[in-house]
Amino acid sequence: MSNDFVKWLNDNQGVVSVMTFLCTLFAAWASGLFSALRRRPRLRIDLLEGPTLCSTYPTGKKHNGFDAHRTGISLYLRISNIGSAATSIDNIKLGYHWHARPLTWIWFRYRLFWFWLHQPAMAIEDFQVKIGDNIKFYPFLLQRSSISGKSNNTYLRVGQSISGVIYFEQPESWGGCFPSPRNGKAKIRIAIFDTFGKNHEKSYWIPIVTFEQAKKYNPSFGITLPTLHDESTSPDTPADLSP
């Protein structure tokens, strides 16, 4: 049997050479494909000390006998690309649980699951903190600074990171449609979408502060949406705030 196989190889050296070439080509293609599949960005999300806070404050209006309110949330983030391919930040969403009444549809939808703000709000002024006689201005993550005129480059090569403040506002609402508090904190979930369409998520507990404390970090905290839109009408109901 072995002699017949050796004779076949000697008689068909051309076929063997072609088969060897095709096998080598396939192995190289498969190796390159698997290598490309392994090259993916991976974004690590860290919260930094500074204007990372949540504040729910009354607007002075009423709806169905309830006091109307608005919620603002600012996050000081550092985002690092610890993957194996470069990428850009496409969008950032923010989720949290509402303080809704138990055993209702709103409780089931937004207390057991997440209520999402799908787009950051444009902060009117830079976030800042007073240190002695000086004022430190925090960089923005996605928008241009009104002080320096600079903006972050959100294209992240492997091993690069950026940091900055991102700001969200929930439209005027009422009742329990605000982040549910626990021991002075609210649980939030950050979802960062890259240009590959992949989302990178992480949850944190952030402090709940008064409106006056929030304004120390930004004098225009909480007034982006009423400045951009006419909110002379009645507050949004929970159904109107559905994502």
XYZ file of N, CA and C in Angstrom:
729
model
N 0.835 -1.213 0.000
C 0.000 0.000 0.000
C 0.861 1.250 0.000
N 1.924 1.241 0.835
C 2.804 2.401 0.896
C 3.574 2.577 -0.400
N 3.923 1.475 -1.040
C 4.632 1.588 -2.320
C 3.747 2.197 -3.390
N 2.461 1.824 -3.375
C 1.518 2.396 -4.354
C 1.361 3.900 -4.129
N 1.320 4.316 -2.849
C 1.158 5.748 -2.561
C 2.379 6.549 -3.011
N 3.567 6.004 -2.748
C 4.796 6.664 -3.191
C 4.830 6.767 -4.705
N 4.415 5.706 -5.376
C 4.396 5.727 -6.852
C 3.411 6.779 -7.370
N 2.239 6.885 -6.640
C 1.248 7.894 -7.069
C 1.802 9.307 -6.911
N 2.528 9.557 -5.829
C 3.128 10.868 -5.619
C 4.149 11.192 -6.694
N 4.948 10.197 -7.061
C 5.970 10.423 -8.096
C 5.326 10.703 -9.448
N 4.209 10.028 -9.710
C 3.544 10.204 -11.004
C 2.695 11.465 -11.070
N 2.388 12.068 -9.914
C 1.476 13.227 -9.903
C 2.074 14.380 -9.102
N 3.316 14.672 -9.356
C 3.983 15.745 -8.621
C 3.343 17.110 -8.877
N 2.833 17.326 -10.054
C 2.183 18.606 -10.369
C 0.916 18.808 -9.561
N 0.115 17.733 -9.458
C -1.126 17.822 -8.681
C -0.827 18.077 -7.206
N 0.211 17.361 -6.703
C 0.598 17.540 -5.303
C 1.043 18.969 -5.041
N 1.789 19.544 -5.994
C 2.264 20.925 -5.819
C 1.098 21.895 -5.770
N 0.110 21.683 -6.648
C -1.063 22.563 -6.658
C -1.844 22.427 -5.358
N -2.038 21.194 -4.895
C -2.769 20.977 -3.651
C -2.040 21.606 -2.466
N -0.714 21.478 -2.448
C 0.067 22.090 -1.369
C -0.076 23.601 -1.387
N -0.034 24.180 -2.591
C -0.180 25.640 -2.726
C -1.550 26.100 -2.239
N -2.615 25.359 -2.625
C -3.964 25.739 -2.226
C -4.151 25.613 -0.712
N -3.580 24.585 -0.136
C -3.684 24.422 1.326
C -2.956 25.548 2.053
N -1.780 25.921 1.534
C -1.029 27.021 2.141
C -1.793 28.324 2.021
N -2.391 28.555 0.846
C -3.164 29.779 0.622
C -4.373 29.848 1.552
N -5.059 28.715 1.718
C -6.227 28.683 2.602
C -5.825 28.933 4.053
N -4.707 28.322 4.463
C -4.243 28.514 5.841
C -3.884 29.974 6.102
N -3.259 30.633 5.116
C -2.907 32.049 5.272
C -4.159 32.916 5.339
N -5.157 32.597 4.474
C -6.414 33.365 4.491
C -7.140 33.194 5.826
N -7.221 31.946 6.314
C -7.906 31.687 7.580
C -7.197 32.388 8.736
N -5.848 32.371 8.710
C -5.094 33.038 9.768
C -5.347 34.538 9.756
N -5.383 35.148 8.559
C -5.656 36.579 8.457
C -7.064 36.926 8.872
N -8.026 36.042 8.528
C -9.416 36.284 8.908
C -9.583 36.263 10.416
N -9.027 35.243 11.067
C -9.142 35.144 12.523
C -8.422 36.302 13.217
N -7.309 36.728 12.629
C -6.586 37.861 13.203
C -7.416 39.132 13.109
N -8.102 39.321 11.962
C -8.950 40.503 11.783
C -10.138 40.471 12.739
N -10.703 39.268 12.969
C -11.835 39.157 13.880
C -11.443 39.476 15.313
N -10.181 39.212 15.643
C -9.716 39.506 17.004
C -9.438 40.987 17.223
N -9.260 41.744 16.140
C -8.959 43.173 16.275
C -10.260 43.941 16.484
N -10.536 44.264 17.692
C -11.749 44.979 18.051
C -11.426 46.027 19.105
N -12.076 47.200 19.023
C -11.897 48.181 20.095
C -12.640 47.733 21.351
N -12.104 48.111 22.475
C -12.757 47.860 23.754
C -12.576 49.095 24.613
N -13.676 49.718 24.976
C -13.624 50.983 25.706
C -13.860 50.746 27.194
N -12.920 51.228 28.006
C -13.073 51.191 29.460
C -13.604 52.543 29.918
N -14.597 52.521 30.785
C -15.267 53.736 31.248
C -14.969 53.923 32.730
N -14.402 55.075 33.080
C -14.103 55.395 34.473
C -14.740 56.726 34.846
N -15.281 56.789 36.061
C -15.784 58.050 36.609
C -14.668 58.762 37.358
N -14.547 60.068 37.137
C -13.513 60.855 37.793
C -14.135 61.783 38.833
N -13.321 62.218 39.784
C -13.788 63.176 40.778
C -14.043 64.524 40.105
N -15.098 65.167 40.541
C -15.461 66.442 39.942
C -16.967 66.524 39.774
N -17.419 67.131 38.688
C -18.865 67.319 38.490
C -19.582 66.053 38.039
N -19.512 64.998 38.852
C -20.284 63.779 38.619
C -21.414 63.778 39.635
N -22.620 64.074 39.185
C -23.724 64.274 40.127
C -25.067 64.217 39.415
N -26.097 64.123 40.234
C -27.478 64.101 39.759
C -28.297 65.058 40.618
N -29.178 65.825 39.989
C -30.008 66.765 40.742
C -31.397 66.850 40.109
N -32.424 66.661 40.940
C -33.810 66.834 40.509
C -34.375 68.037 41.250
N -34.950 68.967 40.536
C -35.331 70.242 41.128
C -36.694 70.679 40.590
N -37.492 71.362 41.420
C -38.835 71.781 40.988
C -38.758 72.910 39.979
N -39.766 72.957 39.121
C -39.833 74.028 38.111
C -40.853 75.100 38.485
N -41.619 74.850 39.553
C -42.634 75.814 39.966
C -43.977 75.594 39.296
N -44.099 74.562 38.458
C -45.354 74.279 37.783
C -46.053 73.103 38.452
N -47.318 72.886 38.072
C -48.112 71.781 38.582
C -48.655 70.967 37.409
N -48.860 69.664 37.660
C -49.518 68.820 36.665
C -50.328 67.764 37.409
N -51.640 67.832 37.236
C -52.549 66.902 37.927
C -52.325 66.915 39.440
N -52.036 68.069 39.979
C -51.820 68.207 41.409
C -50.428 67.859 41.874
N -49.572 67.394 40.965
C -48.189 67.059 41.314
C -47.267 68.227 40.968
N -46.234 68.397 41.788
C -45.212 69.392 41.472
C -44.381 68.911 40.282
N -44.220 69.783 39.309
C -43.394 69.442 38.148
C -41.916 69.614 38.503
N -41.077 68.829 37.872
C -39.649 68.897 38.159
C -38.854 68.566 36.902
N -37.582 68.836 36.981
C -36.648 68.516 35.895
C -35.409 67.876 36.528
N -34.725 67.026 35.791
C -33.534 66.344 36.296
C -32.347 66.645 35.388
N -31.229 66.997 36.015
C -29.976 67.179 35.288
C -28.919 66.243 35.844
N -28.111 65.683 34.965
C -27.052 64.760 35.371
C -25.775 65.114 34.620
N -24.692 65.285 35.349
C -23.392 65.513 34.719
C -22.437 64.410 35.153
N -21.588 63.990 34.229
C -20.630 62.917 34.485
C -19.260 63.346 33.997
N -18.271 63.211 34.849
C -16.884 63.480 34.474
C -16.246 62.121 34.180
N -16.010 61.839 32.905
C -15.613 60.510 32.460
C -14.193 60.489 31.908
N -13.571 59.327 32.052
C -12.367 59.014 31.292
C -12.664 57.752 30.495
N -12.450 57.821 29.177
C -12.721 56.690 28.297
C -11.404 56.259 27.669
N -11.053 54.995 27.842
C -9.779 54.459 27.364
C -10.043 53.317 26.391
N -9.289 53.294 25.312
C -9.380 52.195 24.350
C -8.357 51.133 24.742
N -8.819 50.062 25.363
C -7.936 48.984 25.793
C -8.098 47.759 24.888
N -8.678 47.963 23.703
C -8.862 46.871 22.761
C -7.671 46.719 21.833
N -7.921 46.199 20.630
C -6.851 45.941 19.675
C -7.086 46.632 18.342
N -8.016 47.610 18.299
C -8.260 48.376 17.075
C -8.720 49.774 17.459
N -8.394 50.737 16.626
C -8.800 52.125 16.872
C -10.292 52.294 16.584
N -10.892 53.313 17.195
C -12.304 53.596 16.960
C -12.598 55.033 17.363
N -13.808 55.489 17.063
C -14.278 56.811 17.476
C -15.559 56.663 18.278
N -15.799 57.631 19.160
C -17.038 57.640 19.936
C -18.142 58.248 19.073
N -19.208 57.495 18.870
C -20.302 57.950 18.013
C -21.415 58.616 18.815
N -21.746 58.036 19.979
C -22.806 58.605 20.807
C -22.704 58.027 22.214
N -23.308 58.730 23.166
C -23.361 58.260 24.552
C -24.799 58.384 25.048
N -25.325 57.310 25.635
C -26.656 57.296 26.233
C -26.536 57.135 27.737
N -27.568 57.578 28.442
C -27.589 57.477 29.898
C -28.894 56.839 30.335
N -28.795 55.821 31.175
C -29.984 55.168 31.697
C -30.034 55.228 33.214
N -31.257 55.233 33.768
C -31.452 55.152 35.214
C -32.863 54.647 35.485
N -33.133 54.322 36.754
C -34.431 53.805 37.155
C -35.275 54.932 37.748
N -36.536 54.998 37.326
C -37.440 55.993 37.881
C -37.913 55.579 39.283
N -38.304 56.586 40.058
C -38.843 56.361 41.406
C -40.366 56.215 41.319
N -40.799 55.277 40.494
C -42.226 55.133 40.206
C -42.936 54.304 41.271
N -44.241 54.469 41.345
C -45.057 53.725 42.301
C -45.046 52.247 41.939
N -44.875 51.358 42.919
C -44.773 49.914 42.624
C -46.029 49.355 41.962
N -45.812 48.289 41.208
C -46.872 47.494 40.590
C -47.731 48.306 39.623
N -47.102 49.238 38.920
C -47.758 49.963 37.837
C -46.974 49.690 36.559
N -47.590 50.045 35.429
C -46.904 49.827 34.153
C -45.630 50.655 34.071
N -45.677 51.905 34.553
C -44.490 52.745 34.545
C -43.412 52.159 35.459
N -43.811 51.633 36.613
C -42.857 50.986 37.524
C -42.196 49.792 36.854
N -42.998 48.972 36.183
C -42.446 47.788 35.517
C -41.499 48.189 34.395
N -41.856 49.213 33.636
C -41.058 49.584 32.466
C -39.804 50.355 32.831
N -39.907 51.291 33.796
C -38.787 52.187 34.069
C -38.192 52.061 35.465
N -38.756 51.171 36.309
C -38.154 50.920 37.621
C -37.413 49.584 37.625
N -38.008 48.578 37.010
C -37.316 47.303 36.884
C -36.299 47.353 35.752
N -36.663 48.069 34.685
C -35.757 48.249 33.556
C -35.261 49.695 33.549
N -34.560 50.070 32.488
C -33.917 51.384 32.441
C -34.744 52.391 31.659
N -34.772 53.620 32.154
C -35.223 54.753 31.350
C -33.983 55.386 30.731
N -34.007 55.596 29.408
C -32.820 56.065 28.700
C -32.994 57.476 28.169
N -31.969 58.297 28.381
C -31.817 59.561 27.667
C -30.873 59.274 26.502
N -31.370 59.413 25.285
C -30.656 58.901 24.113
C -29.616 59.858 23.547
N -29.640 61.106 23.987
C -28.668 62.085 23.499
C -28.238 62.990 24.641
N -26.951 63.343 24.708
C -26.536 64.349 25.699
C -27.148 65.712 25.370
N -27.257 66.543 26.381
C -27.701 67.922 26.192
C -26.472 68.824 26.050
N -26.640 69.906 25.329
C -25.560 70.871 25.163
C -25.518 71.798 26.388
N -24.443 71.733 27.135
C -24.307 72.615 28.294
C -24.068 74.046 27.824
N -24.725 75.001 28.448
C -24.615 76.398 28.030
C -23.277 76.996 28.453
N -22.803 76.612 29.640
C -21.517 77.107 30.132
C -20.605 75.944 30.479
N -19.318 76.225 30.625
C -18.364 75.201 31.032
C -18.562 74.838 32.505
N -18.318 73.576 32.832
C -18.316 73.158 34.238
C -17.025 73.639 34.889
N -17.128 74.000 36.149
C -16.007 74.672 36.808
C -16.042 74.416 38.311
N -14.930 74.728 38.971
C -14.872 74.660 40.422
C -13.907 75.739 40.892
N -14.251 76.391 41.986
C -13.396 77.435 42.530
C -12.401 76.833 43.503
N -11.116 77.070 43.273
C -10.042 76.600 44.135
C -9.280 77.829 44.627
N -9.564 78.241 45.867
C -8.975 79.480 46.386
C -9.476 80.672 45.591
N -8.539 81.437 45.030
C -8.914 82.588 44.204
C -8.978 82.236 42.720
N -8.745 80.983 42.390
C -8.710 80.554 40.991
C -9.927 79.696 40.659
N -10.207 79.613 39.378
C -11.312 78.790 38.886
C -10.759 77.759 37.909
N -11.038 76.503 38.193
C -10.636 75.419 37.291
C -11.813 75.086 36.389
N -11.579 75.060 35.075
C -12.608 74.687 34.111
C -12.363 73.256 33.640
N -13.432 72.464 33.649
C -13.326 71.070 33.216
C -13.546 70.988 31.701
N -12.799 70.145 31.020
C -13.020 69.988 29.580
C -14.323 69.230 29.323
N -14.935 69.489 28.177
C -16.083 68.709 27.760
C -15.604 67.457 27.032
N -16.453 66.440 27.057
C -16.111 65.215 26.351
C -16.485 65.294 24.876
N -17.672 65.843 24.580
C -18.167 65.833 23.197
C -18.403 67.212 22.598
N -18.514 68.251 23.402
C -18.791 69.565 22.852
C -17.595 70.496 23.031
N -17.623 71.601 22.316
C -16.533 72.562 22.368
C -16.649 73.443 23.605
N -15.519 73.739 24.226
C -15.502 74.598 25.400
C -15.784 76.045 24.999
N -16.647 76.721 25.767
C -16.921 78.126 25.498
C -15.813 79.024 26.034
N -14.929 78.486 26.885
C -13.822 79.253 27.455
C -12.581 79.157 26.572
N -12.152 77.938 26.300
C -10.916 77.740 25.526
C -11.169 77.616 24.034
N -12.400 77.314 23.658
C -12.713 77.091 22.247
C -12.231 75.744 21.740
N -11.704 74.894 22.621
C -11.167 73.598 22.208
C -12.213 72.505 22.392
N -12.032 71.429 21.642
C -12.886 70.260 21.787
C -12.018 69.002 21.762
N -12.515 67.942 22.359
C -11.782 66.683 22.414
C -11.790 65.984 21.056
N -10.683 65.306 20.749
C -10.636 64.417 19.597
C -11.119 63.050 20.062
N -12.279 62.628 19.588
C -12.889 61.388 20.071
C -12.406 60.157 19.297
N -11.410 60.322 18.427
C -10.797 59.170 17.761
C -9.731 58.596 18.687
N -9.910 57.349 19.079
C -9.035 56.724 20.068
C -8.242 55.590 19.435
N -6.941 55.776 19.372
C -6.081 54.664 18.970
C -5.927 53.696 20.142
N -5.368 52.547 19.877
C -5.163 51.558 20.928
C -4.258 52.145 22.008
N -4.707 52.099 23.248
C -3.944 52.628 24.371
C -4.200 54.083 24.680
N -4.995 54.779 23.849
C -5.288 56.195 24.099
C -6.527 56.351 24.974
N -6.626 57.500 25.637
C -7.797 57.809 26.453
C -8.101 59.297 26.369
N -9.337 59.652 26.631
C -9.757 61.051 26.716
C -10.615 61.201 27.969
N -10.710 62.419 28.461
C -11.549 62.677 29.627
C -12.303 63.973 29.415
N -13.461 64.063 30.036
C -14.265 65.275 29.915
C -15.647 65.081 30.519
N -16.388 66.178 30.586
C -17.727 66.188 31.175
C -18.762 65.988 30.082
N -19.744 65.164 30.391
C -20.906 65.023 29.520
C -22.150 65.292 30.355
N -23.143 65.941 29.744
C -24.269 66.482 30.493
C -25.587 66.015 29.875
N -26.544 65.651 30.732
C -27.868 65.191 30.289
C -28.950 65.948 31.050
N -30.065 66.182 30.385
C -31.249 66.745 31.033
C -32.476 65.938 30.634
N -33.272 65.580 31.639
C -34.571 64.967 31.368
C -35.597 66.080 31.237
N -36.482 66.015 30.232
C -37.509 67.052 30.102
C -38.371 67.165 31.347
N -39.000 68.305 31.489
C -39.855 68.550 32.642
C -40.887 67.436 32.779
N -41.037 66.910 33.993
C -41.926 65.784 34.235
C -42.566 65.942 35.610
N -43.199 64.895 36.098
C -43.899 65.003 37.379
C -43.949 63.630 38.044
N -44.433 63.595 39.301
C -44.553 62.327 40.005
C -43.192 61.697 40.271
N -43.135 60.386 40.078
C -41.904 59.645 40.338
C -40.997 59.492 39.138
N -41.157 60.371 38.145
C -40.345 60.269 36.920
C -39.001 60.975 37.109
N -38.204 60.432 38.027
C -36.859 60.965 38.268
C -36.004 59.814 38.814
N -34.686 59.941 38.811
C -33.823 58.845 39.269
C -34.150 58.426 40.698
N -34.347 57.137 40.883
C -34.718 56.620 42.196
C -33.542 56.734 43.164
N -33.725 57.394 44.314
C -32.612 57.578 45.258
C -32.439 56.389 46.191
N -31.203 56.158 46.602
C -30.897 55.163 47.631
C -29.657 55.626 48.381
N -29.846 55.947 49.643
C -28.744 56.415 50.489
C -28.019 57.613 49.872
N -28.794 58.523 49.306
C -28.216 59.738 48.754
C -27.548 59.571 47.403
N -27.779 58.429 46.754
C -27.176 58.184 45.445
C -28.209 57.631 44.482
N -27.907 57.701 43.185
C -28.755 57.142 42.141
C -27.910 56.229 41.263
N -28.497 55.122 40.857
C -27.786 54.184 39.985
C -27.998 54.595 38.533
N -26.906 54.757 37.816
C -26.993 55.134 36.397
C -26.230 54.099 35.564
N -26.568 54.056 34.287
C -25.865 53.162 33.366
C -25.430 53.970 32.148
N -24.147 53.886 31.836
C -23.576 54.606 30.702
C -23.435 53.625 29.545
N -23.882 54.039 28.368
C -23.732 53.232 27.156
C -23.031 54.081 26.096
N -21.827 53.678 25.723
C -21.043 54.389 24.712
C -21.054 53.575 23.425
N -21.434 54.208 22.332
C -21.495 53.548 21.036
C -20.311 54.015 20.188
N -19.564 53.047 19.635
C -18.431 53.401 18.788
C -18.833 53.329 17.320
N -17.901 53.657 16.435
C -18.212 53.711 15.006
C -18.389 52.329 14.388
N -18.038 51.279 15.115
C -18.293 49.925 14.637
C -19.715 49.470 14.970
N -20.466 50.324 15.697
C -21.815 49.968 16.103
C -21.884 49.184 17.388
N -20.745 48.976 18.033
C -20.719 48.228 19.286
C -20.932 49.180 20.457
N -21.691 48.728 21.456
C -21.889 49.565 22.635
C -21.096 49.008 23.812
N -20.586 49.920 24.615
C -19.780 49.587 25.790
C -20.516 50.168 26.994
N -20.950 49.325 27.916
C -21.810 49.774 29.013
C -21.181 49.499 30.374
N -21.530 50.369 31.320
C -21.099 50.176 32.701
C -22.024 50.951 33.626
N -22.290 50.399 34.803
C -23.186 51.023 35.784
C -22.390 51.612 36.941
N -22.915 52.702 37.488
C -22.287 53.369 38.632
C -23.370 53.927 39.543
N -22.998 54.160 40.793
C -23.817 54.943 41.722
C -23.203 56.327 41.823
N -24.006 57.362 41.584
C -23.491 58.728 41.639
C -24.264 59.522 42.699
N -23.647 60.544 43.271
C -24.315 61.300 44.346
C -25.473 62.153 43.826
N -26.511 62.237 44.652
C -27.630 63.150 44.397
C -27.394 64.412 45.215
N -27.433 65.561 44.569
C -27.154 66.826 45.238
C -28.318 67.783 45.029
N -28.324 68.856 45.793
C -29.346 69.890 45.624
C -29.059 70.699 44.361
N -30.068 71.411 43.946
C -29.915 72.251 42.761
C -28.847 73.314 42.988
N -28.788 73.875 44.198
C -27.784 74.897 44.510
C -26.373 74.315 44.464
N -26.198 73.102 44.941
C -24.885 72.460 44.873
C -24.472 72.173 43.432
N -25.423 71.766 42.607
C -25.112 71.503 41.204
C -24.699 72.777 40.479
N -25.352 73.891 40.815
C -25.052 75.159 40.143
C -23.672 75.696 40.522
N -23.096 75.197 41.613
C -21.727 75.604 41.946
C -20.738 75.099 40.900
N -21.077 73.969 40.285
C -20.234 73.434 39.216
C -20.545 74.058 37.859
N -21.773 74.556 37.714
C -22.158 75.181 36.455
C -23.335 76.110 36.710
N -23.135 77.423 36.583
C -24.228 78.367 36.859
C -25.445 78.158 35.971
N -25.271 77.503 34.816
C -26.379 77.259 33.883
C -26.895 75.827 33.969
N -26.567 75.145 35.048
C -27.028 73.768 35.227
C -28.555 73.740 35.224
N -29.124 72.852 34.421
C -30.561 72.621 34.455
C -31.412 73.514 33.599
N -30.815 74.387 32.793
C -31.655 75.308 32.009
C -31.447 75.152 30.499
N -30.773 74.085 30.083
C -30.545 73.915 28.643
C -31.847 73.701 27.892
N -32.662 72.728 28.324
C -33.897 72.425 27.594
C -34.900 73.571 27.619
N -35.160 74.208 28.774
C -36.093 75.347 28.719
C -35.552 76.525 27.917
N -34.233 76.638 27.798
C -33.657 77.701 26.975
C -33.837 77.404 25.496
N -33.675 76.133 25.122
C -33.783 75.753 23.712
C -35.226 75.617 23.250
N -36.141 75.232 24.177
C -37.527 74.962 23.795
C -38.470 75.778 24.662
N -39.639 76.045 24.126
C -40.662 76.753 24.882
C -41.371 75.741 25.767
N -41.185 75.833 27.071
C -41.829 74.906 27.989
C -42.956 75.592 28.753
N -43.680 76.487 28.057
C -44.807 77.156 28.683
C -46.020 76.241 28.762
N -45.969 75.087 28.033
C -47.067 74.139 28.085
C -46.940 73.265 29.322
N -47.888 72.351 29.506
C -47.864 71.490 30.688
C -46.692 70.529 30.628
N -46.238 70.040 31.786
C -45.097 69.121 31.806
C -45.394 67.825 31.065
N -44.337 67.162 30.635
C -44.478 65.877 29.967
C -44.992 64.831 30.947
N -45.880 63.983 30.475
C -46.339 62.855 31.263
C -45.378 61.691 31.046
N -45.457 60.662 31.894
C -44.572 59.522 31.688
C -44.671 58.931 30.294
N -45.881 58.887 29.726
C -46.014 58.335 28.377
C -45.282 59.176 27.356
N -45.305 60.492 27.556
C -44.623 61.384 26.615
C -43.112 61.205 26.672
N -42.596 60.698 27.807
C -41.170 60.548 27.976
C -40.662 59.176 27.554
N -41.511 58.380 26.941
C -41.081 57.045 26.518
C -39.961 57.161 25.513
N -38.909 56.317 25.617
C -37.795 56.401 24.694
C -38.157 55.849 23.340
